[in-house]
Amino acid sequence: MKKYNPTFPNFPHMLHGGDYNPDQWVKTPEIWDEDMRLMKLVHGNEMTMGIFAWSEIEPEEGVFNFSVFDTMMDKIYENGGRVIFATPSGARPKWLADKYPEVRRVTENLQHEPFRTRHNHCATSPIYREKVRIINEKLAERYGKHPALLGWHLSNEYNGACYCEKCADKFRAWLKEKYGDIETLNTAWWTRFWSHHFNSFDEIEPPSKVGEQSVQGLSLDWKRFVTWNTTDFMKEEIKALRKYSDHPVTTNCMGFFSGLDYHKIGKELDFFSNDNYPNWAEGVKSCAIDLAINLDFCRGVKQGQPFIIMESAPGINIGGMNFCKVKTNEQQLLEAAKMISHGSDSIMYFQWRKGRGACEKFHGAVVDHYGKEDNRVFQNAVKVGEMLEKLDGVVGCGVESRVAFVYSNEQRWALSGENCVAGWEDKNGYYATTRAYYRAFYDKNIPTDIISYEDDFSKYDMLILPTAYILSEEMGKKLKDYVAKGGILVATYMTAVANETDLCYLGGTPGAGLSEMFGLRVDEIDSYAPVDGFGRPMPVTNSVSYGGKEYPLNGIAECIVPKGAKALATYTSNIQAGTGAVYENPYGEGVAYYIGFYQDGEFPAAFISDMIEKYGFEPPAPIICDEGICLRKREGDGENYYFVLNETEETKTVTLDKTYKNMLTGEEMSGMQTLGTCGFLILTDK
Ligand code: GAL
């Protein structure tokens, strides 16, 4: 494997820094110098500035004041640091909100928002776009040639949608472009249902909590439009910067956030960056898996290219929690090593320094209100900084995986709109299924990629396709082609039930030609759950018998009619008793597996363990690890970096298969090693 080009070719180092708001400290500029002293002490080399600084930079319409940032760009550079500069569109100033009400979002309840909070502008508003263009151009012109500048951070965590008339009009225009004529749309959305037939595109309204919710084709297209419109807004932001700067651009994303399709957004970015706030208090192992799957998702957005952790919490993350647990020293360091092990080329924080007021004043920061370096969180950041300085070789290294999960938020959107199966919706479905099968590989230390439907499948020996409920004919062909050429495909329940506009396939499912490939037909969709969709008890239970063990069901259980496929597992009771629940079918040079039920318990581990053995997937190195240790490798240009992470609160051992060099201490290591609670090793070949 070749190394990827470093994200910042003129600064090919692990970045250590984070969100920095010197504009909150204009009245105490001595703090700025103190920040420089502390940045060096923490082994920091990056500051992300300007994120919510619009009112500082343009205090009145057309009046610009760059003095804070002029000073800080120079100071940071003189002190050895670099800057990722943010465009300020994530929060607009009061004068703008007051003078141009259209920039304020209309909520899903159709209320025009007052000036408040952040992340709530209208992405369609021509005035907002124009004001953002002006300020972005000014920033690019001013800092585009500054030696401190590494790249651009667009806005902040783009999210949400606006329901104003301008957005509704744009949605209608987008639909017209997509469907051409209204009859095609009517057919695609099945609008003769409940008298919903439209005579023209002008009649269509965005779906909402107080509006339409019964036409899933409409809901799905609205979500697609929101991603498209957000991307369109973002592209205008990029265009304005590009006038004066060709530095790489990114926007900080939120991993499995379901509101946007990051695979589409990612195409417009030079590099992917993410905000990760793992909650170690939920239990070290469980947290490590949630973090791992997120990080693998990040790496997948740009086809394996390393990414940047833009934000993580030094200390507590107050977002959305009533009680926050501080991280132990070991957890803070393990978190950093883990992020690097899955493909990050940085550890950056929200936030560098705690503000004195407003709603994030208690959020973890490298520099506390206390302000000095003899503080536990600061000292942990020092340790992370020291570690990162030793890992420059890892920059640009990739992760080799023979197995990939094919994932799309479109499935999540489509599934959460379904009410066809009593009591069942996405809350216990798509993500949980993905995570359960991901975990099955994870626990065996088999690295997996998470890719999109548009990616190249051919480089993987095995694809896991969690519940691909909507699937186009074209995608059906792509999957068949993959298997015919020797690929192994594992799909779960409700695959290809409907096409891309949520019209069910006729003539038997899986549709899109996949019934033939799986060698079966799904006859009915049953479900097992403690309560039904109305909260009424569902006392009937069932389980699946596989490999001499029984696995209780707690969700979908399809009734399957085999058409040549071989059953590997059977249901134990009720109308499905004795019928197949998991099937294997050779197709062309490959094999297709179909798992007809939802199970987030022990079945995925048992089944995947057999698949791993059958197809000979191996961990990234023959290091023998106790249970609970995660082993990952980053590699490139003949260099290998091994991450051995104890993701438990117990002492564990590993046995090294040869002599390695410890990247952090420089010493040579071989034989049995002990790792304390959350302890880890980062090794390279001797
Ligand atoms: C992020 C956001 C930051 C900060 C942080 C707090 O989602 O981008 O600005 O609010 O959460 O955890």
Tab-separated table of N, CA and C and ligand atoms in Angstrom, residues 19 52 118 156-157 252 275 277 311 317 319 350 360 363, ligand 1:
chain	number	residue	atom	x	y	z
A	19	ASP	N	-10.088	24.086	18.601
A	19	ASP	CA	-10.863	25.322	18.434
A	19	ASP	C	-10.363	26.379	19.415
A	52	PHE	N	-16.847	30.971	15.090
A	52	PHE	CA	-18.084	31.742	15.279
A	52	PHE	C	-17.751	33.226	15.435
A	118	ARG	N	-27.244	29.094	17.068
A	118	ARG	CA	-26.355	28.956	15.904
A	118	ARG	C	-26.875	27.831	15.012
A	156	ASN	N	-19.632	25.247	10.463
A	156	ASN	CA	-19.493	24.331	11.595
A	156	ASN	C	-20.633	23.335	11.588
A	157	GLU	N	-20.268	22.066	11.506
A	157	GLU	CA	-21.273	20.999	11.607
A	157	GLU	C	-22.579	21.356	10.895
A	252	ASN	N	-16.314	20.261	9.380
A	252	ASN	CA	-16.310	19.263	10.452
A	252	ASN	C	-17.637	18.521	10.502
A	275	ASP	N	-15.876	15.389	14.224
A	275	ASP	CA	-15.907	15.708	15.651
A	275	ASP	C	-16.311	14.440	16.388
A	277	TYR	N	-16.875	12.623	20.141
A	277	TYR	CA	-16.978	12.804	21.588
A	277	TYR	C	-17.337	11.483	22.268
A	311	GLU	N	-12.482	17.906	16.333
A	311	GLU	CA	-12.843	18.202	17.723
A	311	GLU	C	-12.934	16.903	18.517
A	317	ASN	N	-17.359	16.446	28.089
A	317	ASN	CA	-18.135	16.986	26.977
A	317	ASN	C	-19.523	17.241	27.527
A	319	GLY	N	-22.100	18.385	25.948
A	319	GLY	CA	-23.172	18.341	24.948
A	319	GLY	C	-24.198	17.260	25.223
A	350	PHE	N	-12.158	20.358	21.032
A	350	PHE	CA	-13.003	21.465	21.392
A	350	PHE	C	-12.953	21.475	22.911
A	360	GLU	N	-21.169	27.212	26.908
A	360	GLU	CA	-20.146	26.158	26.828
A	360	GLU	C	-18.983	26.417	27.789
A	363	HIS	N	-17.575	23.309	29.340
A	363	HIS	CA	-17.130	22.220	28.460
A	363	HIS	C	-15.624	22.037	28.611
B	1	GAL	C1	-19.544	20.448	18.634
B	1	GAL	C2	-19.474	21.853	18.046
B	1	GAL	C3	-18.614	22.749	18.912
B	1	GAL	C4	-18.986	22.624	20.358
B	1	GAL	C5	-18.923	21.175	20.762
B	1	GAL	C6	-19.255	20.914	22.201
B	1	GAL	O1	-20.580	19.696	18.104
B	1	GAL	O2	-18.934	21.823	16.748
B	1	GAL	O3	-18.742	24.083	18.471
B	1	GAL	O4	-20.273	23.115	20.544
B	1	GAL	O5	-19.815	20.437	19.977
B	1	GAL	O6	-19.146	19.535	22.487
